[in-house]
Short mmCIF file of C-alpha atoms (C1' of nucleotides) in Angstrom, two decimals:
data_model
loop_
_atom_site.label_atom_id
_atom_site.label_comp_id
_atom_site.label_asym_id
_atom_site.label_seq_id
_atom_site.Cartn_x
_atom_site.Cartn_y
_atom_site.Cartn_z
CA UNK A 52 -32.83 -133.77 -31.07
CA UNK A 53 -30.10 -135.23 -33.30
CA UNK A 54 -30.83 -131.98 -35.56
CA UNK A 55 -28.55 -129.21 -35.05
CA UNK A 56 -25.85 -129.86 -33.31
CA UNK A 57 -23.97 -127.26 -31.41
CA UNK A 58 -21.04 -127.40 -34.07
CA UNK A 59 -18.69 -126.43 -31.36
CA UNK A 60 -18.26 -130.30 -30.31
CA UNK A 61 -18.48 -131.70 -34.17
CA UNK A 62 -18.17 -135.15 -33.90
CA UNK A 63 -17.72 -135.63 -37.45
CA UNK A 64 -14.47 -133.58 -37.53
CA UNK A 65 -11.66 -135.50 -38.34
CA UNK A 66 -9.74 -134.58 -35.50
CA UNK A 67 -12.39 -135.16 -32.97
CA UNK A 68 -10.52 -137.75 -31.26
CA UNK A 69 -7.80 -135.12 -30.19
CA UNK A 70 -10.37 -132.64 -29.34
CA UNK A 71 -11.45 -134.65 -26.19
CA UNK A 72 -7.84 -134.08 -24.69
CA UNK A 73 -7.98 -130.39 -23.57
CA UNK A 74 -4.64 -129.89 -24.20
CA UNK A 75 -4.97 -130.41 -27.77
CA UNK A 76 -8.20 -127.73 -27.60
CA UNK A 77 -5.82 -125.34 -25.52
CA UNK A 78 -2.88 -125.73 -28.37
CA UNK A 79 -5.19 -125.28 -31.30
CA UNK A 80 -6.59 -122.20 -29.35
CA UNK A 81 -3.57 -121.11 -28.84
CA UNK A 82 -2.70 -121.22 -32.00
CA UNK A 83 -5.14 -118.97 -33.11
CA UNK A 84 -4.65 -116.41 -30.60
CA UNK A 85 -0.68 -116.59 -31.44
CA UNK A 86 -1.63 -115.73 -35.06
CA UNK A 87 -3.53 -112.94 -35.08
CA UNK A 88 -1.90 -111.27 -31.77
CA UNK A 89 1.63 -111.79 -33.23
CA UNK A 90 0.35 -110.19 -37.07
CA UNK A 91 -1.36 -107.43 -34.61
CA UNK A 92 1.84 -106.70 -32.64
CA UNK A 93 4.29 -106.81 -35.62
CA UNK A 94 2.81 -104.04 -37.07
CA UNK A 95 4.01 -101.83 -34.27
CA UNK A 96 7.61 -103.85 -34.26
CA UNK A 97 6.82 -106.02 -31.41
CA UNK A 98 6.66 -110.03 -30.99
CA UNK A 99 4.87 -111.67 -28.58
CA UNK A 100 7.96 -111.87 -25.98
CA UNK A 101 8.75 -108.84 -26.64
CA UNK A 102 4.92 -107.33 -25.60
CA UNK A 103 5.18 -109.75 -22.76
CA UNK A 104 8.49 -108.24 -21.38
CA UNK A 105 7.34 -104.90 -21.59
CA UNK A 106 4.20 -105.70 -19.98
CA UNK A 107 6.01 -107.67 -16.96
CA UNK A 108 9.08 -104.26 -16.75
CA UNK A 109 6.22 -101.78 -16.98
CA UNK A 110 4.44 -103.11 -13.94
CA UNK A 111 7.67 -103.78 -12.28
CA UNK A 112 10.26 -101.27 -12.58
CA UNK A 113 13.64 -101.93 -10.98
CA UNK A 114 13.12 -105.51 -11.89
CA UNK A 115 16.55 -107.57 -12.82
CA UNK A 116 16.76 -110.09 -16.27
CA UNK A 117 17.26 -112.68 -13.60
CA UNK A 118 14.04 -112.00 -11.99
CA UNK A 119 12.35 -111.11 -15.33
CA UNK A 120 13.44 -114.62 -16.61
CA UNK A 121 11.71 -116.27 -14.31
CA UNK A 122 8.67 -114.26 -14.27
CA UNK A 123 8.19 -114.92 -18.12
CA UNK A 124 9.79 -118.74 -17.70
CA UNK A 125 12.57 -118.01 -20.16
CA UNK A 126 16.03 -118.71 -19.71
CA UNK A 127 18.78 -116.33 -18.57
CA UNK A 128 20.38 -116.39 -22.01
CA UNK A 129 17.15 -115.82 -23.92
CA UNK A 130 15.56 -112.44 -21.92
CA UNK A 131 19.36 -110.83 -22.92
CA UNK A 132 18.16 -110.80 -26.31
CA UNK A 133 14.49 -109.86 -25.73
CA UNK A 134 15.78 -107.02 -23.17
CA UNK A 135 18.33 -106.25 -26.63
CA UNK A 136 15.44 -105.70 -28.71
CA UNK A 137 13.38 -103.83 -26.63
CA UNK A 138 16.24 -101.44 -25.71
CA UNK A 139 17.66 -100.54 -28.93
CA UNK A 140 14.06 -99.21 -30.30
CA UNK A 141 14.45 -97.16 -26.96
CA UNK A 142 11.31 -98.63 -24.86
CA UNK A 143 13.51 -100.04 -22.26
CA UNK A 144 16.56 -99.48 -20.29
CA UNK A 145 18.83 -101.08 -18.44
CA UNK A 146 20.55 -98.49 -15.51
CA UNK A 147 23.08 -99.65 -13.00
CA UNK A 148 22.04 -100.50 -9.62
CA UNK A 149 23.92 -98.48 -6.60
CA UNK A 150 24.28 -101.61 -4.59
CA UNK A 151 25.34 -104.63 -6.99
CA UNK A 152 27.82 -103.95 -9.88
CA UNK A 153 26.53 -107.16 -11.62
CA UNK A 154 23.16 -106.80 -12.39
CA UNK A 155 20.56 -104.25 -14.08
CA UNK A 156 17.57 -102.67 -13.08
CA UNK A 157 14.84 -102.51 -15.66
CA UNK A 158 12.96 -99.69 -16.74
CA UNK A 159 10.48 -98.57 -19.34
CA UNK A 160 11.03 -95.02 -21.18
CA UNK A 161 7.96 -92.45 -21.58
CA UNK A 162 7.76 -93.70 -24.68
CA UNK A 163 7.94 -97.26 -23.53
CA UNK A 164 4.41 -96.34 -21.43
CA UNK A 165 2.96 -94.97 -24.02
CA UNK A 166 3.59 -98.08 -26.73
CA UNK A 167 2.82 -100.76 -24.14
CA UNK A 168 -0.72 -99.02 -23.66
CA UNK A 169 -1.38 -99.28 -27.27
CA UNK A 170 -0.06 -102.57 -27.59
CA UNK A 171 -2.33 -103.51 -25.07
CA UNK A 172 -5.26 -101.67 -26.14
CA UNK A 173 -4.82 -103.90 -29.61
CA UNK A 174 -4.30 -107.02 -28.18
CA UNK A 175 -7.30 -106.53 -26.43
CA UNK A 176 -9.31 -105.97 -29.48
CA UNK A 177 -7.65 -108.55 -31.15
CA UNK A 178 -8.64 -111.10 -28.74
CA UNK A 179 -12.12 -109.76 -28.34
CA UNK A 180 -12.33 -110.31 -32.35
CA UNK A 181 -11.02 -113.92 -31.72
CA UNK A 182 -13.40 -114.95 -28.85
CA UNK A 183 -16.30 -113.04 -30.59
CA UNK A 184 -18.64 -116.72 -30.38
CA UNK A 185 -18.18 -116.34 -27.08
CA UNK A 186 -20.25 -114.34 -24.61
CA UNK A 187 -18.26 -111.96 -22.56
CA UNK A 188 -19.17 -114.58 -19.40
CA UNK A 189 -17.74 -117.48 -21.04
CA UNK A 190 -14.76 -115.36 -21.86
CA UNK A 191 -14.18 -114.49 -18.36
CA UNK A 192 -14.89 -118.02 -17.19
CA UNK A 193 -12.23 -119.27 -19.43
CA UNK A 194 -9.17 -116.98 -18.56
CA UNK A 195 -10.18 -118.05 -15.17
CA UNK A 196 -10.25 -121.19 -15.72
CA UNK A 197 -6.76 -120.90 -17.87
CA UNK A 198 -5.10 -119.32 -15.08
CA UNK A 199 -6.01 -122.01 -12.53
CA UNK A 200 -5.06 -124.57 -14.93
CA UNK A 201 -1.61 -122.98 -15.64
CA UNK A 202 -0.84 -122.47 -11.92
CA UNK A 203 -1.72 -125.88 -11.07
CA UNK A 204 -1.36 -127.34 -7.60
CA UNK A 205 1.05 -124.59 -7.06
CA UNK A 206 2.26 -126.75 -3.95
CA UNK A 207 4.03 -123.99 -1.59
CA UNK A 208 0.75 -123.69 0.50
CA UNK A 209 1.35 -120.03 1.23
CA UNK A 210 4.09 -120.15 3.90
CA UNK A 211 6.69 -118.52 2.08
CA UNK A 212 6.24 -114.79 2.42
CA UNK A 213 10.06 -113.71 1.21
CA UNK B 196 -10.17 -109.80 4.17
CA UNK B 197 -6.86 -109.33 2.95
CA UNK B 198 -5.68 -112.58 3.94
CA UNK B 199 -6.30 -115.87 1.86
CA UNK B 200 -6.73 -114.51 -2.03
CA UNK B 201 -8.20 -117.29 -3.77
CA UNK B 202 -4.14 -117.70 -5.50
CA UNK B 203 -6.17 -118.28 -8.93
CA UNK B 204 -6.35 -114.97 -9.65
CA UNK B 205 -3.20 -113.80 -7.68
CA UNK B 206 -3.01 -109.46 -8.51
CA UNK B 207 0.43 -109.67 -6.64
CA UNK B 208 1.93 -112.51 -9.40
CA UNK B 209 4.42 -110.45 -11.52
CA UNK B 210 3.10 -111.43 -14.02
CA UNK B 211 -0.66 -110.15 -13.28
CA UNK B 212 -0.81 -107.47 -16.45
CA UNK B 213 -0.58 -110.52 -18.52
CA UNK B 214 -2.36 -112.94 -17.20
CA UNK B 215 -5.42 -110.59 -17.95
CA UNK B 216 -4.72 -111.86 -21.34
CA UNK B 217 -6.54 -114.72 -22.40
CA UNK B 218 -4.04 -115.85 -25.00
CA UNK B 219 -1.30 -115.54 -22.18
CA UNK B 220 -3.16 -117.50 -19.25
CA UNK B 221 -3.78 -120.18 -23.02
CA UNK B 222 -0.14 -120.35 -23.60
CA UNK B 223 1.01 -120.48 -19.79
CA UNK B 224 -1.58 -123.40 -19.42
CA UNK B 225 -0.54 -125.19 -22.53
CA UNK B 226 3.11 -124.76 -21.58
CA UNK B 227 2.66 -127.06 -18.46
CA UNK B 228 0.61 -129.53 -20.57
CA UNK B 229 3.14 -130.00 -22.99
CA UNK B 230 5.55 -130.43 -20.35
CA UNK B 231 3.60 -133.42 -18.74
CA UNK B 232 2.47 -135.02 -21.60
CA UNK B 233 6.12 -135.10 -23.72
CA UNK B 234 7.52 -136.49 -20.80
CA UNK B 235 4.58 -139.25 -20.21
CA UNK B 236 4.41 -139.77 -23.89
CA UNK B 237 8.39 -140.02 -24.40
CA UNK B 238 8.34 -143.37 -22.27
CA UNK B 239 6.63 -145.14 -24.88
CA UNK B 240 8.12 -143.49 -27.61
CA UNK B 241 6.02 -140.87 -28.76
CA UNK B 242 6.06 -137.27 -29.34
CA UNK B 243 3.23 -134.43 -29.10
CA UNK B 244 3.08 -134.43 -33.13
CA UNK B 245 3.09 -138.31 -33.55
CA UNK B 246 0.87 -139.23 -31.01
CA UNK B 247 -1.67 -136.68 -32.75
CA UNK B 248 -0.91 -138.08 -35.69
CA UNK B 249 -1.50 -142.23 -34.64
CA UNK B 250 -4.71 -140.85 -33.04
CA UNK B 251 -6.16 -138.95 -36.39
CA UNK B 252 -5.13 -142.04 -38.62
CA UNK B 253 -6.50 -144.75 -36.18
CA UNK B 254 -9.51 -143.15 -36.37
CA UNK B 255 -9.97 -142.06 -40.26
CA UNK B 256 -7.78 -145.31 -41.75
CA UNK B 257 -7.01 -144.83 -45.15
CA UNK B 258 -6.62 -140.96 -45.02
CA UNK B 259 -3.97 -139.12 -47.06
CA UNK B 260 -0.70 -137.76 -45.92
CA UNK B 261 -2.29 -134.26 -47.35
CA UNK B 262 -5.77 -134.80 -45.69
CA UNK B 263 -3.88 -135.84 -42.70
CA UNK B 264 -1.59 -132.34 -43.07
CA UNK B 265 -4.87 -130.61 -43.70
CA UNK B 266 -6.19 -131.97 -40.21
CA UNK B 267 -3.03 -131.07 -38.22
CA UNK B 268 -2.56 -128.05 -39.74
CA UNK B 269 1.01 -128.94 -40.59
CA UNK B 270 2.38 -128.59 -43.90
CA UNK B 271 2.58 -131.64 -46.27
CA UNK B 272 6.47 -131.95 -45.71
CA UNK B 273 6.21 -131.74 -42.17
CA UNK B 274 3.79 -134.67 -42.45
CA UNK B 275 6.26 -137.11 -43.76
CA UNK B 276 9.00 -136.45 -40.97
CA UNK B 277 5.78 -138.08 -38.41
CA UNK B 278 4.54 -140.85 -40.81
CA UNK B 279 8.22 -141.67 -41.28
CA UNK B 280 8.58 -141.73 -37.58
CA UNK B 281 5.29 -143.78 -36.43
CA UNK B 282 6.23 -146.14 -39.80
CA UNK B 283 9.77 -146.88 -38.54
CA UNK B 284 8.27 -148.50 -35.05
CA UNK B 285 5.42 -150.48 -37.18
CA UNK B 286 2.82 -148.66 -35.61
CA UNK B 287 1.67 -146.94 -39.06
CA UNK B 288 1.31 -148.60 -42.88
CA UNK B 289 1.61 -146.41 -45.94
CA UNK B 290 0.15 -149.00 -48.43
CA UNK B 291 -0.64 -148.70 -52.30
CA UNK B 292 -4.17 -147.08 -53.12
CA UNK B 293 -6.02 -148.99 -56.10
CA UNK B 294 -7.50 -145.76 -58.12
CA UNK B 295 -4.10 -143.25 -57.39
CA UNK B 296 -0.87 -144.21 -57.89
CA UNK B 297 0.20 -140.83 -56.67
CA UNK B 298 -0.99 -141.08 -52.82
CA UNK B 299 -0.33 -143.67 -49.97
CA UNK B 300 -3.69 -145.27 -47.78
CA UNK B 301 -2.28 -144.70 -44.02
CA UNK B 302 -3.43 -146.99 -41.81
CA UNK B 303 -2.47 -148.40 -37.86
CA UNK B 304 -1.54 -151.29 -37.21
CA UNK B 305 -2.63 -153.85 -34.23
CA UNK B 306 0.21 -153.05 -32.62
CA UNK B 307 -0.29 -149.45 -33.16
CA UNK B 308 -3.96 -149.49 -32.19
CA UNK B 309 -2.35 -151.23 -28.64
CA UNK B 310 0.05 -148.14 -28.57
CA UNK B 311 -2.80 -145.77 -29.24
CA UNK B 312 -5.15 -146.83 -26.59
CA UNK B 313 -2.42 -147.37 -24.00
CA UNK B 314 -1.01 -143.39 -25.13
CA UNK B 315 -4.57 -142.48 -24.98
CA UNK B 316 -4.90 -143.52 -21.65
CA UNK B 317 -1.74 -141.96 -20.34
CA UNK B 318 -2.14 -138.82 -21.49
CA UNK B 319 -6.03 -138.91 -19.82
CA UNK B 320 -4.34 -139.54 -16.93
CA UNK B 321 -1.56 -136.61 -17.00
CA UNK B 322 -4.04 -134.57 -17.76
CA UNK B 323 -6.16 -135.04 -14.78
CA UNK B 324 -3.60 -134.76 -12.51
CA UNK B 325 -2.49 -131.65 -14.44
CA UNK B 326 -6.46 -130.27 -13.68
CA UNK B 327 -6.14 -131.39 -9.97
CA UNK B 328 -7.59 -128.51 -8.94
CA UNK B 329 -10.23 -128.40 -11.09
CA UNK B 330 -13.52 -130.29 -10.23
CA UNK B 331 -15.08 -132.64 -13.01
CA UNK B 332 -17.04 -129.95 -14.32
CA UNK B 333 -14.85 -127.04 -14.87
CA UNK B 334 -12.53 -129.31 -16.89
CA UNK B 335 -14.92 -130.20 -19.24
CA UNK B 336 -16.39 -126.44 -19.22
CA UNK B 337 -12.66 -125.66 -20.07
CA UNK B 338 -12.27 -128.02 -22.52
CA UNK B 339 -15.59 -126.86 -24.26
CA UNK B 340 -14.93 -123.15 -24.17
CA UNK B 341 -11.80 -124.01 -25.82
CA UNK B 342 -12.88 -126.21 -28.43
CA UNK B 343 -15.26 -123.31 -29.13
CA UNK B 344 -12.60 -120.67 -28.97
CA UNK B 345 -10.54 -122.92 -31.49
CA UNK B 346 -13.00 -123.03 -34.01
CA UNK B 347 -13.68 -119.54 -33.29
CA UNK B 348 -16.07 -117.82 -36.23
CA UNK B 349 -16.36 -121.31 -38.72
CA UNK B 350 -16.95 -118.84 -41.26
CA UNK B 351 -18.69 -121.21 -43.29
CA UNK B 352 -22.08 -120.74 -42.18
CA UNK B 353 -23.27 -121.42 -45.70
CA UNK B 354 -23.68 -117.81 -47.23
CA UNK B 355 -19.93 -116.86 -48.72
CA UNK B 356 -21.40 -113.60 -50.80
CA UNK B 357 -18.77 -112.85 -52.78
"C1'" DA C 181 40.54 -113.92 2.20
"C1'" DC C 182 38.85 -117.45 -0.60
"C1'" DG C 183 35.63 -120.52 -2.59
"C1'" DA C 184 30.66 -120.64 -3.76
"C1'" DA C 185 26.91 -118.39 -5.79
"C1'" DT C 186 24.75 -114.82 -8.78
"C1'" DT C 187 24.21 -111.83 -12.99
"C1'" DG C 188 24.52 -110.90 -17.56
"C1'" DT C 189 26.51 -112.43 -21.84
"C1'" DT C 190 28.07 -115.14 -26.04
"C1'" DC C 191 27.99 -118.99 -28.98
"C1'" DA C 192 26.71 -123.38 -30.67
"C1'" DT C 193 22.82 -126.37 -30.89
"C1'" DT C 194 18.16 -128.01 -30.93
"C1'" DG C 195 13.34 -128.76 -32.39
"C1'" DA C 196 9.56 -127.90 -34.79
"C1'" DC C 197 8.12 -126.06 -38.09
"C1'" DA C 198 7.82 -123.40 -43.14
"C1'" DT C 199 9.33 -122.63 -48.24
"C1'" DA C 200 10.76 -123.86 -52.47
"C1'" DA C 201 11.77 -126.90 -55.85
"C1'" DC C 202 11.13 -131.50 -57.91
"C1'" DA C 203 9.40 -136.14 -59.90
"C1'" DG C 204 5.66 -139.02 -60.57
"C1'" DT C 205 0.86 -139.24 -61.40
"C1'" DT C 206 -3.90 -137.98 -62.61
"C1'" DC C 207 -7.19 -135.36 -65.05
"C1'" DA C 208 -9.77 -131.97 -68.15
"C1'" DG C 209 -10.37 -130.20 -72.59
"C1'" DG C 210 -9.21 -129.63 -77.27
"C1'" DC D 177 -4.68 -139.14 -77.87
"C1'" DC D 178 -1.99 -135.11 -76.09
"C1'" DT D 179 -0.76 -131.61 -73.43
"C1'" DG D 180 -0.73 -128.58 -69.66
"C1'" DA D 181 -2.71 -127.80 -65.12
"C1'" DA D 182 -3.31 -129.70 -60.64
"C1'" DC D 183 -2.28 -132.91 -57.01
"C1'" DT D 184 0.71 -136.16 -53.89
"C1'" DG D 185 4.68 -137.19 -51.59
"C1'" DT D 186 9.47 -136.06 -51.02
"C1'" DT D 187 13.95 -133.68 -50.29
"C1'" DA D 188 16.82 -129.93 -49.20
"C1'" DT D 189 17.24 -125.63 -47.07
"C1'" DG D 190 16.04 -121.85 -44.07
"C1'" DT D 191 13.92 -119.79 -40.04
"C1'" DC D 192 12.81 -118.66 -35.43
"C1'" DA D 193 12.54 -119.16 -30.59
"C1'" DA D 194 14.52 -121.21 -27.05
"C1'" DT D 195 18.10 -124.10 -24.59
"C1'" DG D 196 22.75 -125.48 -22.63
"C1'" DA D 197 27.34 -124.75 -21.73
"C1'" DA D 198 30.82 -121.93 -21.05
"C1'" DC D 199 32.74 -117.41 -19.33
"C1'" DA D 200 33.99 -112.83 -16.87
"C1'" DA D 201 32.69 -109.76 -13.44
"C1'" DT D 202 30.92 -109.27 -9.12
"C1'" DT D 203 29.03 -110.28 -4.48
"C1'" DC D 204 28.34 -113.23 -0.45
"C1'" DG D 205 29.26 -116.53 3.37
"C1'" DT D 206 32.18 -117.98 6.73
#
DNA sequence: ACGAATTGTTCATTGACATAACAGTTCAGG
DNA sequence: CCTGAACTGTTATGTCAATGAACAATTCGT
């Protein structure tokens, strides 16, 4: 029984000490995935924020940077430049709103569509390269298990329905 | 039917289209981890890199800044900013190896084996109330799908045909 | 009407790395 | 033994994403 060992829980690794907290497993994941999905997206001139804005405008259109910031938990200051980059290859726009002089509303171009549905086409392969030891269950298991663990005890019970 | 969604896997979040993404729902989960555990580990001192780096060298004493670089997958020059760091509080040694004149033994000290354990524990313990909401046995099927997903294809599964 | 709050923006700064170059040391082969 | 390649630790420098603090323009509350 002490034969083969599952090699996915090496005890002999140097670094197994760190492996039993699961937020060193989720950074060295991460890691990975941030690699290859990054190398991936560069080649069609887009960074991970970048693919992650896009995403967030696509399925929201009208959205503000304000709103958009806290969507992707980035500061005011940082989406500016994100929302920079994405406009000036043409994906995105920024058009006034009728009612408030001070902010934008967020849009993606035809074009936009069209490269976010690639992008996301690629990432998807690219991840389904990544998680290839795992079984399409496990897979599924873990994003849901990622997502609970990233919302947390999300405190507001519910009663908050804006 | 329509009324209490199970919140894990909220479709109305703005941020849905991503969270499809394993390697987003990663990064969002990491994110709050990091938060946690800086802050718990910045009371005694410690950041995410040196606190990997006291537990690695507690338990492999006498490894190499290199090996130790190797293991963290941080570049060799990144490696001396963190020994410098955990040597300055007298929680690491860098002492003399007998064969190599070029290479420092790193080793913890009693005091830093004190400071280990007593990180060790705090971190345990920011983690679980991170994973509130996870039962005993999705944590550790969590932690083992992303150990797995880490390692991802080990590539050395003995034949390299070149 | 006026002060408080909001939105987008700019600029300086931070933090956590990587890269490149370097000195000291070890080692293999002639 | 000598010499050049390879290795270890180190320093200096650059990079990249993100933050914080300020600011102007605008809207809101009372």
């Amino acid at each position: 029984m002490t034969a083969t060992a599952p090699r996915t829980e090496d005890p002999t690794a140097a670094d197994a000490v760190l492996y039993r907290f699961t937020g060193y497993a989720m950074k060295r994941a991460y890691m990975r995935v941030q690699d290859a999905v990054s190398a991936r997206l560069s080649e069609m001139g887009l960074r991970i924020g970048t693919f992650s804005a896009l995403g967030v405008v696509a399925t929201n259109p009208g959205i503000s940077q304000s709103r958009l910031s806290e969507i992707l938990q980035i500061k005011r200051s940082g989406i500016v430049v994100v929302v920079d980059e994405l406009e000036r290859v043409g994906v995105l726009e920024r058009s006034a709103v009728p009612g408030d002089r001070r902010m934008y509303a967020l849009s993606v171009t035809p074009g936009g569509h069209r490269l976010w549905r690639k992008a996301e086409a690629a990432v998807r392969v690219t991840e389904a390269e990544l998680f290839a030891t795992l079984d399409a269950g496990e897979t599924e298991i873990l994003r849901h298990l990622l997502a609970k663990a990233a919302r947390g005890a999300t405190a507001d019970g519910g009663g908050d329905p804006e």
